[in-house]
GROMACS .gro file of C-alpha atoms in nm:
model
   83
    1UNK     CA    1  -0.850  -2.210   1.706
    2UNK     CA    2  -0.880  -1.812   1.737
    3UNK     CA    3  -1.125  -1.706   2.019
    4UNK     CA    4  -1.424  -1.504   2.004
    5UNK     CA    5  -1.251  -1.167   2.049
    6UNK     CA    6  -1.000  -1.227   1.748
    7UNK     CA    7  -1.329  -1.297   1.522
    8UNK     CA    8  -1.430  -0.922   1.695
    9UNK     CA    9  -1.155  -0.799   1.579
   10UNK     CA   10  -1.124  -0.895   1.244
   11UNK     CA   11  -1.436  -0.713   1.183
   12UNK     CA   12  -1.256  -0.395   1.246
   13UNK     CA   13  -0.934  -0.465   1.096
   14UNK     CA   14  -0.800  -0.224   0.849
   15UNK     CA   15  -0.740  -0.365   0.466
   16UNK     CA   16  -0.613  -0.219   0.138
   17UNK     CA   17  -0.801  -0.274  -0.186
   18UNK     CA   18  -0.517  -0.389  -0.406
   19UNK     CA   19  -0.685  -0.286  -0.701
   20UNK     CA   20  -0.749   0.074  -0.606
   21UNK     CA   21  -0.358   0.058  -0.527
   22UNK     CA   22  -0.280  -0.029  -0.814
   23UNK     CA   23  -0.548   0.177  -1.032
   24UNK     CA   24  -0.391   0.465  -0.850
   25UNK     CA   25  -0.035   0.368  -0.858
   26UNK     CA   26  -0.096   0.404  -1.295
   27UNK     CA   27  -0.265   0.699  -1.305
   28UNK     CA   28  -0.128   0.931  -1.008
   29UNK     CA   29   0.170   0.759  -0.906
   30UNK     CA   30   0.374   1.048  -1.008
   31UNK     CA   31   0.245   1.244  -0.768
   32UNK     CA   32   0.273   0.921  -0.478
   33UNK     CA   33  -0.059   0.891  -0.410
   34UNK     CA   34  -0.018   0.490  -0.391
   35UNK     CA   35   0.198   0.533  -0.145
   36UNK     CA   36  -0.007   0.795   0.093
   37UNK     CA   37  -0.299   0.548   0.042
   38UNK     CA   38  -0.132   0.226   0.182
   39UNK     CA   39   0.004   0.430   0.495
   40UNK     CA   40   0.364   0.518   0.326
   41UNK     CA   41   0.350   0.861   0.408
   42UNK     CA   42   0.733   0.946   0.399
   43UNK     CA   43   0.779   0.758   0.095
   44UNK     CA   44   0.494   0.914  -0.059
   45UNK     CA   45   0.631   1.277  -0.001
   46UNK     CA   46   0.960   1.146  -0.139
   47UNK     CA   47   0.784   1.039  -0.451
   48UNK     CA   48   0.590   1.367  -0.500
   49UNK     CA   49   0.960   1.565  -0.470
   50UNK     CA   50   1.168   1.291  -0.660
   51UNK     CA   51   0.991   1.132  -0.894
   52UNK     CA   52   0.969   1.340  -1.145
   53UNK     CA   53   1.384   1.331  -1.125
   54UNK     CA   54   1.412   1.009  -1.209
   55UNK     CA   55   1.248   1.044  -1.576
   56UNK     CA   56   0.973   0.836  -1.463
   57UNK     CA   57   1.147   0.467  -1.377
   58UNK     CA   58   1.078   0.529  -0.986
   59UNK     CA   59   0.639   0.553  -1.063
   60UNK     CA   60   0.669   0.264  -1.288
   61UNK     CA   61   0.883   0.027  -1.079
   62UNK     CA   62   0.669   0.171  -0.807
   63UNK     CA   63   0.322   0.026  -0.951
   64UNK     CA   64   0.436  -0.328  -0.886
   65UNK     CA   65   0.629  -0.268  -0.503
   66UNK     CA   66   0.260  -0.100  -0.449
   67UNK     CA   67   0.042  -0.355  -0.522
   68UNK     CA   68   0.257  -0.608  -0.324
   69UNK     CA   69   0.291  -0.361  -0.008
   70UNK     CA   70  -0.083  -0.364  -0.006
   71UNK     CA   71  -0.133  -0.728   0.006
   72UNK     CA   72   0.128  -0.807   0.256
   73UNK     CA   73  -0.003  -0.488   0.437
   74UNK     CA   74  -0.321  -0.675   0.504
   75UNK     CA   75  -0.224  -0.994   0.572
   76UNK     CA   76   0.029  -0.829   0.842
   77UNK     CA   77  -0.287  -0.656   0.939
   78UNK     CA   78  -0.546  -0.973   0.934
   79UNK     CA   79  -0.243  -1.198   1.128
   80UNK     CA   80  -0.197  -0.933   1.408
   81UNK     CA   81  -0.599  -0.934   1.492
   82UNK     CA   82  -0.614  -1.337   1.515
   83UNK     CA   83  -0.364  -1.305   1.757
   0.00000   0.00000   0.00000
């Protein structure tokens, strides 16, 4: 039902690889790099200060909320071009 310019669009349309998220979200989550990747930049910055403050339990709670942000990130994304 979407015309031919939504189609256009979705070429162009911005995604998240969930898995990179989350790869990243493991490894350098300390530092809020999950966060700068999926477009969370104040967040991110907030991570890379406080983080380390909370002994760890914000990057681990974090690596789930990621991985979720990305995927409704992209449908949010995908939704927005059909229209």
């Amino acid at each position: 039902k979407a015309s031919d310019d939504s189609y256009d669009n979705l070429i162009i349309v911005k995604t998240y690889n969930p898995m990179i998220v989350l790869i990243c979200s493991i490894f350098l989550g300390v530092f809020g790099v999950d966060r700068f990747i999926i477009g969370d930049i104040e967040l991110g910055i907030c991570k890379l200060l406080f983080g380390v403050f909370t002994f760890g339990i914000w990057p681990l709670v974090d690596i789930f909320f990621c991985y979720k942000k990305a995927k409704e990130k992209n449908l949010n994304n995908i939704l927005s071009a059909l229209n």
